[in-house]
mmCIF file of C-alpha atoms in Angstrom:
data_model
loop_
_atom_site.group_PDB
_atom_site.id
_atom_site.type_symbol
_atom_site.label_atom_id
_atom_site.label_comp_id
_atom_site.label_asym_id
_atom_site.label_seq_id
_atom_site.Cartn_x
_atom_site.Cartn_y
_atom_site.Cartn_z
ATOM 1 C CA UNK A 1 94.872 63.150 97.893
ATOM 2 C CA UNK A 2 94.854 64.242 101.365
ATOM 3 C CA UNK A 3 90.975 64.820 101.475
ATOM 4 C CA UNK A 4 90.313 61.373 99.486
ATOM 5 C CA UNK A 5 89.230 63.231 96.263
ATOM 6 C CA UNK A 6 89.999 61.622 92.942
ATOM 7 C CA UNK A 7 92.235 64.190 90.634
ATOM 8 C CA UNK A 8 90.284 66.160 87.949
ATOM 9 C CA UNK A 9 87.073 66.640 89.956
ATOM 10 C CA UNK A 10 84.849 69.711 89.521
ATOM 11 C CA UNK A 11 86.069 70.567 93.826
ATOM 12 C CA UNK A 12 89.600 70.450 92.278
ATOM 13 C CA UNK A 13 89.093 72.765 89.483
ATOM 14 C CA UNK A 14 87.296 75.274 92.475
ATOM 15 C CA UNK A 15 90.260 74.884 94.473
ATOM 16 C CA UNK A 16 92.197 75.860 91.866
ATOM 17 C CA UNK A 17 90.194 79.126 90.331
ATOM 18 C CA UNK A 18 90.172 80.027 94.128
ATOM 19 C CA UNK A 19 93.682 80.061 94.047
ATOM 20 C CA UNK A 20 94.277 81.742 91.158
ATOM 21 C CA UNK A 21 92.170 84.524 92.115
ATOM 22 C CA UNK A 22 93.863 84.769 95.922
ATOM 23 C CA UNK A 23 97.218 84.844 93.774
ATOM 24 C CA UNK A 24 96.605 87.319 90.980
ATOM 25 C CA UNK A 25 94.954 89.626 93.520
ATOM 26 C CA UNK A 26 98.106 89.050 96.268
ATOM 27 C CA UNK A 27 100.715 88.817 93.328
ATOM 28 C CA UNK A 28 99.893 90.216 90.487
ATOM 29 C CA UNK A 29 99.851 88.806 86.750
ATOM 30 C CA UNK A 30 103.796 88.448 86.357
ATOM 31 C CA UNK A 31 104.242 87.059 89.719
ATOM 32 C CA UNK A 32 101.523 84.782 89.411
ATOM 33 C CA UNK A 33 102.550 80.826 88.022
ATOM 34 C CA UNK A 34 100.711 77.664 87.109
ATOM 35 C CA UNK A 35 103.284 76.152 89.452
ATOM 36 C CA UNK A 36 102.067 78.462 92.717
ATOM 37 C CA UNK A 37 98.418 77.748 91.761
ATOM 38 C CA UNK A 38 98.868 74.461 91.438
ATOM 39 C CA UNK A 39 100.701 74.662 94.645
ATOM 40 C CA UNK A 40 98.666 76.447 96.806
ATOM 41 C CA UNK A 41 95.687 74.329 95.130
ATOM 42 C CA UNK A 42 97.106 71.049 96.248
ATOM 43 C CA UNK A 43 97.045 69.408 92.605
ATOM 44 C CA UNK A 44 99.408 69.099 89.891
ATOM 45 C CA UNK A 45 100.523 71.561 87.518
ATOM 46 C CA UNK A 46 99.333 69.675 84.678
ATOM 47 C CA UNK A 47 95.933 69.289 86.282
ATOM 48 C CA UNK A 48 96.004 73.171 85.970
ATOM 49 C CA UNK A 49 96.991 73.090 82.391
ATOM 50 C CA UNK A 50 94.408 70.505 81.627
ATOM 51 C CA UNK A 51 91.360 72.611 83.087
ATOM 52 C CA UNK A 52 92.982 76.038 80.776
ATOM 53 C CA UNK A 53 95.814 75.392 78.815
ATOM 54 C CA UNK A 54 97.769 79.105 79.804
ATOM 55 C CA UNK A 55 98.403 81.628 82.602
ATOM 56 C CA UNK A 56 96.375 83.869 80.219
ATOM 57 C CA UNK A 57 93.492 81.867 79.573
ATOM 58 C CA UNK A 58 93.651 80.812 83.672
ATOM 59 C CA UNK A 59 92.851 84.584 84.200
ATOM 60 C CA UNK A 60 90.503 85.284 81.799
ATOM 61 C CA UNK A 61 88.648 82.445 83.467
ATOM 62 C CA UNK A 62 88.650 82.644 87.078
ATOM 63 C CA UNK A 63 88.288 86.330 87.136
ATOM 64 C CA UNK A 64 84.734 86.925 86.243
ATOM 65 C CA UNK A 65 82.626 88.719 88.433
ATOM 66 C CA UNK A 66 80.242 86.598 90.561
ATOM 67 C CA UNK A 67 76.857 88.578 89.752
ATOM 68 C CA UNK A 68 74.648 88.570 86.830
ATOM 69 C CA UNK A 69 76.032 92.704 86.193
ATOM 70 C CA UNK A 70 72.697 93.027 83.245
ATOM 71 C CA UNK A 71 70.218 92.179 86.108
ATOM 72 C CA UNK A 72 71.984 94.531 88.084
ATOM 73 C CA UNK A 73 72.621 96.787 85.895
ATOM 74 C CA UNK A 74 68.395 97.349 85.575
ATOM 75 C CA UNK A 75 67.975 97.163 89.773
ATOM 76 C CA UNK A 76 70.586 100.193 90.155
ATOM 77 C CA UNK A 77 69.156 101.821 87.591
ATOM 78 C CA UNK A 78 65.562 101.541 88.841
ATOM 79 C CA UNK A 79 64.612 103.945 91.118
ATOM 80 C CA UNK A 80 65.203 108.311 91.909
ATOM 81 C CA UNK A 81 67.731 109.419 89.135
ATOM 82 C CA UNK A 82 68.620 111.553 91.860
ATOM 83 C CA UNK A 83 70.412 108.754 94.389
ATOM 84 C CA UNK A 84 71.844 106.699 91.370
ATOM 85 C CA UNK A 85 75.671 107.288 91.833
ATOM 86 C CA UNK A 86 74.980 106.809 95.820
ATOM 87 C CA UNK A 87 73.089 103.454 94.791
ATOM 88 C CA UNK A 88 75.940 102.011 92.610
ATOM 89 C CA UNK A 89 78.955 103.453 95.198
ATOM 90 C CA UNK A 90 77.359 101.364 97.774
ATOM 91 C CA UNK A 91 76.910 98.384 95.853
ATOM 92 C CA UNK A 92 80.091 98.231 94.768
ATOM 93 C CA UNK A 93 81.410 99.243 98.197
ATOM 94 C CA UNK A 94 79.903 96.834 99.695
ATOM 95 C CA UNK A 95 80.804 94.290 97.501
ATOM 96 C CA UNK A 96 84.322 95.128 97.940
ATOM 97 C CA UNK A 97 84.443 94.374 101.586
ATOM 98 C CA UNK A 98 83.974 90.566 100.707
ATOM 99 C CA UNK A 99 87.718 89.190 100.434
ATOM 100 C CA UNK A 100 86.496 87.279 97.711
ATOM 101 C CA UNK A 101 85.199 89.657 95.362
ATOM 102 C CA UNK A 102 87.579 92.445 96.242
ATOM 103 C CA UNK A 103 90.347 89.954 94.845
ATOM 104 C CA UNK A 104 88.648 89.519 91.348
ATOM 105 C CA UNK A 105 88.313 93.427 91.380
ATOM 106 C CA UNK A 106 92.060 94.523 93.227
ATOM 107 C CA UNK A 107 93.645 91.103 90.592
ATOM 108 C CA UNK A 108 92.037 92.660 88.004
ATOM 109 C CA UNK A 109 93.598 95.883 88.097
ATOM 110 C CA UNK A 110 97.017 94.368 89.043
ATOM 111 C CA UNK A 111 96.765 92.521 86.103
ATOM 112 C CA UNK A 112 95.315 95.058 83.742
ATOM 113 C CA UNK A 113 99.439 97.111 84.588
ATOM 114 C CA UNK A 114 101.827 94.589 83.137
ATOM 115 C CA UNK A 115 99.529 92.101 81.334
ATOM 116 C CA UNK A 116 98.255 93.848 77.957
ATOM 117 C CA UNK A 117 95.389 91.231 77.402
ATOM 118 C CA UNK A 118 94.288 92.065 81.065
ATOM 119 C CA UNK A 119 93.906 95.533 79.921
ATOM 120 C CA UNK A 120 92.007 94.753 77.257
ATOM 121 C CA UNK A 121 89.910 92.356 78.739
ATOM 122 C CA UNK A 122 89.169 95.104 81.661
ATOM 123 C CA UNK A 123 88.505 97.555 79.011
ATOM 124 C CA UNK A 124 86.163 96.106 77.709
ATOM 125 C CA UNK A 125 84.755 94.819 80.944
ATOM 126 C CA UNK A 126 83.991 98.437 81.972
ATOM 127 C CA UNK A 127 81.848 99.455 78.868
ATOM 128 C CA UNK A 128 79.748 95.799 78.610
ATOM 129 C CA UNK A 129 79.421 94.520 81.803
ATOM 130 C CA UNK A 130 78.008 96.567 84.542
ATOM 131 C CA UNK A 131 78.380 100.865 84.143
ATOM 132 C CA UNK A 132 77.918 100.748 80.768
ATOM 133 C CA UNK A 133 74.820 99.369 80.802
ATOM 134 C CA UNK A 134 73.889 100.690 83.923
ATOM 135 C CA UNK A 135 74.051 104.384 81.559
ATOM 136 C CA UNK A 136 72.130 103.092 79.198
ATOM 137 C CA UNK A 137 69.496 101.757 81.483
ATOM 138 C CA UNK A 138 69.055 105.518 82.593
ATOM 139 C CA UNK A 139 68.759 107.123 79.518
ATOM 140 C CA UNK A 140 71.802 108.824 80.056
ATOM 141 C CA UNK A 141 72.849 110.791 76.939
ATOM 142 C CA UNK A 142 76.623 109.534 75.959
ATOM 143 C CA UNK A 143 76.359 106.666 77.988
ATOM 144 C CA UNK A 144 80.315 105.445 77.008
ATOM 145 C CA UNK A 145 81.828 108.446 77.729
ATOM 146 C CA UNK A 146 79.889 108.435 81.194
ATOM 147 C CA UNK A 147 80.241 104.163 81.802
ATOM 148 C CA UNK A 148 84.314 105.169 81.193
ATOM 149 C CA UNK A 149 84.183 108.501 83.411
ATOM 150 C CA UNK A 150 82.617 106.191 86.424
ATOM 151 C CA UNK A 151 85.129 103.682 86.017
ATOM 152 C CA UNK A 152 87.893 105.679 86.289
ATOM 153 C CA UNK A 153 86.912 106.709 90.190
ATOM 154 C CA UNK A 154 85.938 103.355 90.911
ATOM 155 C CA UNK A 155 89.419 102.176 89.204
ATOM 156 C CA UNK A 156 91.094 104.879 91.206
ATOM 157 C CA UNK A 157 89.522 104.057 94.747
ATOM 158 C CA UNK A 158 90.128 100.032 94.138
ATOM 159 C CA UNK A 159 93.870 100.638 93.192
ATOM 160 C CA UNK A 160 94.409 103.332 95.853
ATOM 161 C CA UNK A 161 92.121 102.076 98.845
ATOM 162 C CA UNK A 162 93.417 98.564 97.985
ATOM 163 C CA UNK A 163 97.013 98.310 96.302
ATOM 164 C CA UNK A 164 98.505 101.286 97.844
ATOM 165 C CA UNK A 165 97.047 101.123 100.878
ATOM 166 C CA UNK A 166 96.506 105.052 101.597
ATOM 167 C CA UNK A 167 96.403 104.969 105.044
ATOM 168 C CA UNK A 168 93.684 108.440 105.353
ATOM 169 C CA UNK A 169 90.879 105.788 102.988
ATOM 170 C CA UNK A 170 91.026 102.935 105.766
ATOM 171 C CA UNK A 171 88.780 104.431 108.612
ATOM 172 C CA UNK A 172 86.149 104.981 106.329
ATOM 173 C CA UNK A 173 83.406 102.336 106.017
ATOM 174 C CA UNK A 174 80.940 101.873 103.526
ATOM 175 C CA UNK A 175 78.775 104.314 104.693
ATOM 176 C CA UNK A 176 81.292 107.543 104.626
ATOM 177 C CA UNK A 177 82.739 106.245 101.456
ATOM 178 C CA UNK A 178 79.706 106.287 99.651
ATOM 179 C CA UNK A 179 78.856 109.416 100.719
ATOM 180 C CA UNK A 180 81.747 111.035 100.127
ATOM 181 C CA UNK A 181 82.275 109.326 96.376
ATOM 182 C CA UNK A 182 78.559 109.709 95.967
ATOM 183 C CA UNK A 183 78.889 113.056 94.182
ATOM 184 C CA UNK A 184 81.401 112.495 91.698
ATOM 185 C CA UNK A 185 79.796 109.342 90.660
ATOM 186 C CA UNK A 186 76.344 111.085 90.266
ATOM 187 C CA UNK A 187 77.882 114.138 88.371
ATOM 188 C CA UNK A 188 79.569 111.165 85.598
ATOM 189 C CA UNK A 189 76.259 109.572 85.457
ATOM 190 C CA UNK A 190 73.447 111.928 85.194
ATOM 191 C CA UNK A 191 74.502 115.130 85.285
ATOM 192 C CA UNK A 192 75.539 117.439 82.463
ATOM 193 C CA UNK A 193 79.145 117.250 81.912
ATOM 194 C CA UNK A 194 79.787 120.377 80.100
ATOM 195 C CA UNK B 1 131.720 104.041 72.148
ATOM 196 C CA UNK B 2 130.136 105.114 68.984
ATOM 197 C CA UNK B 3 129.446 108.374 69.684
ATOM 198 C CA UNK B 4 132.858 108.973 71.547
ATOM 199 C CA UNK B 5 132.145 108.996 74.827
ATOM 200 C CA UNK B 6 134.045 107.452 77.775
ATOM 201 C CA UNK B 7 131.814 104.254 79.901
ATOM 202 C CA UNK B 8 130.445 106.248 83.052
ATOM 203 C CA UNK B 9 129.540 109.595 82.027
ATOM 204 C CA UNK B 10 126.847 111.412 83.168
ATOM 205 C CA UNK B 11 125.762 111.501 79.451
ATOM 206 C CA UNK B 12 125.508 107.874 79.992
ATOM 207 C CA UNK B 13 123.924 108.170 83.360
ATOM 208 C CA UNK B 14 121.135 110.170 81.378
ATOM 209 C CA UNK B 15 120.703 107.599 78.953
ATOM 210 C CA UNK B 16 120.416 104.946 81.441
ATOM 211 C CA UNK B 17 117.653 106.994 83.208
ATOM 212 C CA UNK B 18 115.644 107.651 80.299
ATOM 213 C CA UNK B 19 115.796 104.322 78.993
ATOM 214 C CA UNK B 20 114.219 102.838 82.144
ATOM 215 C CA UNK B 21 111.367 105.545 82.535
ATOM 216 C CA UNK B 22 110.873 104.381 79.341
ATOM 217 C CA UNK B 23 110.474 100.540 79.790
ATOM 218 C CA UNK B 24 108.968 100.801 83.277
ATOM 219 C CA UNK B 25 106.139 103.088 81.878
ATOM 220 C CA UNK B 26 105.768 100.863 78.841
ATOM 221 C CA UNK B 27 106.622 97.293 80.449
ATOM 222 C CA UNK B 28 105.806 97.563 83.863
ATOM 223 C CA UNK B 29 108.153 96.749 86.891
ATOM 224 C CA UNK B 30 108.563 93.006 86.457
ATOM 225 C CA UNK B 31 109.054 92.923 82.866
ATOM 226 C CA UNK B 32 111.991 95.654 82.924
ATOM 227 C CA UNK B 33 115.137 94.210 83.396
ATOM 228 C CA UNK B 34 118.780 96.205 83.876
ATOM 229 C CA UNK B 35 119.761 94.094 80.543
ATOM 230 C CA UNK B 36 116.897 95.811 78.866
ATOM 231 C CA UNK B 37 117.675 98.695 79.850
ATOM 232 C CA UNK B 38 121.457 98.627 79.160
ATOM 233 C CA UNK B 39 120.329 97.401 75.575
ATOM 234 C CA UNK B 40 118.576 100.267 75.085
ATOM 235 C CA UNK B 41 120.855 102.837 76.944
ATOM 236 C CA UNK B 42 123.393 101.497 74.794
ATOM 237 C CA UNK B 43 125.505 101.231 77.499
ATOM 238 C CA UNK B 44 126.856 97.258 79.225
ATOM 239 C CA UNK B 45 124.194 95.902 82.413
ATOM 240 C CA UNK B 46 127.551 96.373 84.731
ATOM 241 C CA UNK B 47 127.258 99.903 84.087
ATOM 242 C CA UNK B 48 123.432 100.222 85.172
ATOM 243 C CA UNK B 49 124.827 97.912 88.304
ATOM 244 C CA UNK B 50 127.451 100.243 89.159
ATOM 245 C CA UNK B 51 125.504 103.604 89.022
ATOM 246 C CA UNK B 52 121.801 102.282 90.568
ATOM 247 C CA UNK B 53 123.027 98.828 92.500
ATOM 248 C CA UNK B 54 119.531 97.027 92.000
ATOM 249 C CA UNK B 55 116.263 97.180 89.947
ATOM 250 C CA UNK B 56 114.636 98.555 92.992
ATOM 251 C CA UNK B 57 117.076 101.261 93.573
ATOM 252 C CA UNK B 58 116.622 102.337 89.332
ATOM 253 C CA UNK B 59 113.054 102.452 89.689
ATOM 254 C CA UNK B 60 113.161 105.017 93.441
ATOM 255 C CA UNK B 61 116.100 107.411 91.639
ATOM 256 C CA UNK B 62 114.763 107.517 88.011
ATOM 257 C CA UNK B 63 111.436 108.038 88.364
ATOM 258 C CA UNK B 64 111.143 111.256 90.379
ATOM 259 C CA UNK B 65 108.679 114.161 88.707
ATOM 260 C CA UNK B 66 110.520 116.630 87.132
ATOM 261 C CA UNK B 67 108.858 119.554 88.964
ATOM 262 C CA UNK B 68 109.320 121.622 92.468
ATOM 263 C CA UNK B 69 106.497 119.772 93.942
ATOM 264 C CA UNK B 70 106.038 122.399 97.257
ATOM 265 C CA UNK B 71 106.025 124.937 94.577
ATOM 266 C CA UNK B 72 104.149 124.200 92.494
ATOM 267 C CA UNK B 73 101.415 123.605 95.230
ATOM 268 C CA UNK B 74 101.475 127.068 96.436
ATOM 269 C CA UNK B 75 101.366 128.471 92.762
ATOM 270 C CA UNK B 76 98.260 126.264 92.282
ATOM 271 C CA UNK B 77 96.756 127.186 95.537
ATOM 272 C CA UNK B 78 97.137 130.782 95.194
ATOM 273 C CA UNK B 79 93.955 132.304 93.701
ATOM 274 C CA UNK B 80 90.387 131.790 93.429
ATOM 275 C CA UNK B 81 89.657 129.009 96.284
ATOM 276 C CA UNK B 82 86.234 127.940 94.256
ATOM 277 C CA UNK B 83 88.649 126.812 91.212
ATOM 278 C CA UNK B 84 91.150 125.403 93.059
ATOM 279 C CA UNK B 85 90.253 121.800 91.538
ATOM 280 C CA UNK B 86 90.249 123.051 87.763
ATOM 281 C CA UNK B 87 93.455 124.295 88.298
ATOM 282 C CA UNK B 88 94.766 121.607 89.684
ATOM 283 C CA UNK B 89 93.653 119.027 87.023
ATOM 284 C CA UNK B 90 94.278 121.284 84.024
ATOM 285 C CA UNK B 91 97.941 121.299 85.531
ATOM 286 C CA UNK B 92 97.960 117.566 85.279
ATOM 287 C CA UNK B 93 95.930 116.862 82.041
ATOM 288 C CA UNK B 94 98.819 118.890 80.250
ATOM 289 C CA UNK B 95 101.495 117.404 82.143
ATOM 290 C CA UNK B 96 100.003 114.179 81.417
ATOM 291 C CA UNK B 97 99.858 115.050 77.497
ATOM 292 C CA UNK B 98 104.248 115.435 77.534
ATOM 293 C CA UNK B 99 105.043 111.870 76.837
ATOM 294 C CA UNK B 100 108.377 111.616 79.437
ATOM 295 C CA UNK B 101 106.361 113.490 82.609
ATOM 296 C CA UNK B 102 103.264 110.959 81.134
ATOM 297 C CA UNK B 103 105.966 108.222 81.558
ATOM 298 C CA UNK B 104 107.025 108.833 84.906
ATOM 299 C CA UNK B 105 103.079 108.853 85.978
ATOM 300 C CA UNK B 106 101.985 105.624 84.011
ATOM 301 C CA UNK B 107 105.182 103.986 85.131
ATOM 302 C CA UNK B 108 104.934 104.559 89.061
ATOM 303 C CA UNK B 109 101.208 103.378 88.613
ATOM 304 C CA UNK B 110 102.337 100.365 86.608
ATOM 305 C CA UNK B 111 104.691 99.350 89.365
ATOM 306 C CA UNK B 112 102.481 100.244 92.212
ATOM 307 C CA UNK B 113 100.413 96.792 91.042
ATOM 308 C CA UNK B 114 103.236 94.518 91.259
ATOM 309 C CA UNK B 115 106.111 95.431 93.193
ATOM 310 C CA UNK B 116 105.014 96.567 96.913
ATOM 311 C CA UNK B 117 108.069 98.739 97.470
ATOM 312 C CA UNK B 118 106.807 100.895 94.800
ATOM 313 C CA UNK B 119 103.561 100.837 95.898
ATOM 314 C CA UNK B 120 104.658 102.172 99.132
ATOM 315 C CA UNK B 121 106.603 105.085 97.461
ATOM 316 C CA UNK B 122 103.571 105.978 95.431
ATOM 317 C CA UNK B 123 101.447 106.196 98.730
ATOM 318 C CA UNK B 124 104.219 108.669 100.393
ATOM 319 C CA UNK B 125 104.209 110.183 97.476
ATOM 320 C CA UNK B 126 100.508 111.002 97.410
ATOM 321 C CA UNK B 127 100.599 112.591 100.415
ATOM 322 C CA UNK B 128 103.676 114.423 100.498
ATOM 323 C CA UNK B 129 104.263 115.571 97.108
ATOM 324 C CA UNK B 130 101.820 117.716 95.464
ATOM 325 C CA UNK B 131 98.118 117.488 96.734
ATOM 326 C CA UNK B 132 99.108 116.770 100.210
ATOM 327 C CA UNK B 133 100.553 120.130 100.511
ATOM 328 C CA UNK B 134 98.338 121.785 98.478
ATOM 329 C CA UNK B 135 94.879 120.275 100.692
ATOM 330 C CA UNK B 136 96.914 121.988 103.626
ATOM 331 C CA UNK B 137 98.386 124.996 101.684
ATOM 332 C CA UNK B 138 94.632 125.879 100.842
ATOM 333 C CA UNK B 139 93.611 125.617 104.492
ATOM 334 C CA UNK B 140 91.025 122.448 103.947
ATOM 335 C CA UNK B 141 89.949 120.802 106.783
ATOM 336 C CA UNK B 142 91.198 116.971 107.052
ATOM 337 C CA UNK B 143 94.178 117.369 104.536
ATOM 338 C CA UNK B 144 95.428 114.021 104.349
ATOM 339 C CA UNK B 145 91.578 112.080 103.193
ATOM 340 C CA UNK B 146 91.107 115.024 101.121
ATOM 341 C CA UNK B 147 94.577 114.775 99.385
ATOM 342 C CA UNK B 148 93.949 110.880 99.368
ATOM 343 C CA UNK B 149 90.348 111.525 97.836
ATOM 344 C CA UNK B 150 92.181 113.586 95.040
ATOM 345 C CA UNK B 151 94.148 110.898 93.984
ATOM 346 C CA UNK B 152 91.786 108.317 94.043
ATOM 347 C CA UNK B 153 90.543 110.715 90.782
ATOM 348 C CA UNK B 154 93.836 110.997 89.708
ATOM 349 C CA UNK B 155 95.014 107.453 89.587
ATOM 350 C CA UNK B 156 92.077 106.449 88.412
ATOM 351 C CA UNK B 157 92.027 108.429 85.250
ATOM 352 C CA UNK B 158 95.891 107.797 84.412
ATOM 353 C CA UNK B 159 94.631 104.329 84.766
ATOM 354 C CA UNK B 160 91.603 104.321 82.258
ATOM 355 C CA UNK B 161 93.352 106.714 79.986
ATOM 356 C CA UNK B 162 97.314 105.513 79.655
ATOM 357 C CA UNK B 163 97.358 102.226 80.932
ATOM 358 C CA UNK B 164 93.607 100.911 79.596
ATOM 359 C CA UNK B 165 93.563 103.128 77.137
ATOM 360 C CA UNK B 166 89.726 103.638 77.024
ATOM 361 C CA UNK B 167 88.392 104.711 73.713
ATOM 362 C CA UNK B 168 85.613 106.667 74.781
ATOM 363 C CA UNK B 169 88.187 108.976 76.806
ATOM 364 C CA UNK B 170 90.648 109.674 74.106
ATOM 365 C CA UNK B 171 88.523 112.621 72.422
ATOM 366 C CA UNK B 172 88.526 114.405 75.074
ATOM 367 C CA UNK B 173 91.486 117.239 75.210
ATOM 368 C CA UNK B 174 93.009 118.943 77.970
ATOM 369 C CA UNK B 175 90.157 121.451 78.349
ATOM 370 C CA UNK B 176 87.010 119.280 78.118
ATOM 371 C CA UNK B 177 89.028 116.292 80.774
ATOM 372 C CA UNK B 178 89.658 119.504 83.058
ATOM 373 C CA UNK B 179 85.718 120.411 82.878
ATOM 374 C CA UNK B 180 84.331 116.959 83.067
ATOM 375 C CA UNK B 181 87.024 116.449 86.276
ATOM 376 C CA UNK B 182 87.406 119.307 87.928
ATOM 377 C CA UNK B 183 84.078 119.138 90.015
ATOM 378 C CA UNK B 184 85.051 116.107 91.306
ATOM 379 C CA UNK B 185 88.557 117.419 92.821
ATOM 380 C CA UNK B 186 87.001 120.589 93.511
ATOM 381 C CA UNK B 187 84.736 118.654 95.753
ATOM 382 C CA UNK B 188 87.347 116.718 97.202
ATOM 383 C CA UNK B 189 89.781 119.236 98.070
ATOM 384 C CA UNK B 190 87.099 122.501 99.100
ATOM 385 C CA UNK B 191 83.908 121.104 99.674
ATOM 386 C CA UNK B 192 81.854 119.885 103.022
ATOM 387 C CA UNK B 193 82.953 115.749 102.454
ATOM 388 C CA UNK B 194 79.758 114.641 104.611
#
């Protein structure tokens, strides 16, 4: 090993979740092998297999979200009803500028199109993990329906400000996307809906 | 043949096209193959070769909506300017609900995450097919970010509904996803963005 590190070691299983994310995000789920990880990881394909056993269970791994989303969950929530959907927006917005977590969010979604246990897995990602409770922390009255209305703009941003590339989202930082998705995201939250 | 007809019709031409609307929308880009979609055309892979020339090429000619896209936008923009967005998304929400114009939607999304060619013809799309020229057939200010805005909604709820398949979205019908979105593209398409 180039950098004098024995094979197996808890740096090599980083390098290769760090790889796996870069190449589900870049590639997609299809496109994505053990071999490439392994690969771009500098280890052996069988050191990948040893650490997960599948492509599958590689994803399911390596593409968890980096914050603790029931902590956060209560800290969006706290605070004016009122500015909730601008609070979350620019969380998330934020969050998405960092390369890093924008490829857990942009692999996710890349994944969730061709792989069906991505799908699931994002499915039920959006109603446990950070929205969902996030409308239940509120006292929101059908907090699913809302957690799943939310996701689908923040779903629909990621996949067109990210995978497509729509060239009119780009000049827009974090400030004038938030307040221009601000609305909707308040409406699906807090508002009534009928 | 068993039903009689000669290789090379435009019968068979049909076939061919509906058989890969079919698999892209259900399979995704990578996972449809032109031996799939012979198999299921009925028809031999040469054939699919001869009349499309590549995957790629079957993908741009077959999965073209079926409507007058410049049309329709002026239909939809004619009329009340402060329902413009209901209109607009009831339009779709029925479209949507027609499992072969559903197909051609869930399928260019599908593709959009793994094959960049597609993803590019999804973003031209977005612009220049239908809310492009509507945002500038209704006289909105900054067209192309309020067409792109749209979509973001859009792609975002074929996403959670077809592809995910959220539960807590499938109760909704055409009427109560039109009331719960319209605001939204309303917003995005008519309303001061800052």
């Amino acid at each position: 090993m180039a950098r004098g590190r024995r094979p197996g070691t808890s740096s090599s299983r980083e390098d290769i979740a760090g790889a796996a994310r870069t190449q589900f995000a870049e590639l997609g789920y299809d496109r994505t092998t053990i071999r490439g990880v392994a690969a771009a990881a500098g280890v052996d394909p069988a050191l990948v297999m040893h650490f997960y056993g599948s492509k599958q269970r590689l994803f399911i791994e390596t593409m968890q979200l980096p914050f603790d989303a029931p902590a956060l969950a209560d800290e969006l929530a706290a605070g004016d009803r009122a500015t909730v959907g601008r609070r979350v927006i620019e969380y998330l917005l934020a969050a998405w500028e960092q390369p890093h977590t924008r490829a857990l969010f942009v692999g996710r979604a890349r994944a969730s199109a061709s792989e069906p246990e991505a799908a699931k897995l994002l499915r039920d990602q959006i109603t446990r993990e950070l929205i969902g409770p996030l409308a239940r922390s509120i006292g929101a009255d059908r907090p699913e329906l809302r957690a799943a209305l939310v996701s689908t703009q923040l779903i629909g941003w990621v996949f067109a400000r990210w995978i497509l590339e729509v060239e009119a989202l780009r000049p827009l930082d974090v400030e004038q996307a938030a307040r221009v998705l601000g609305p909707a995201l308040q409406r699906y939250l807090v508002e009534p809906l009928d």
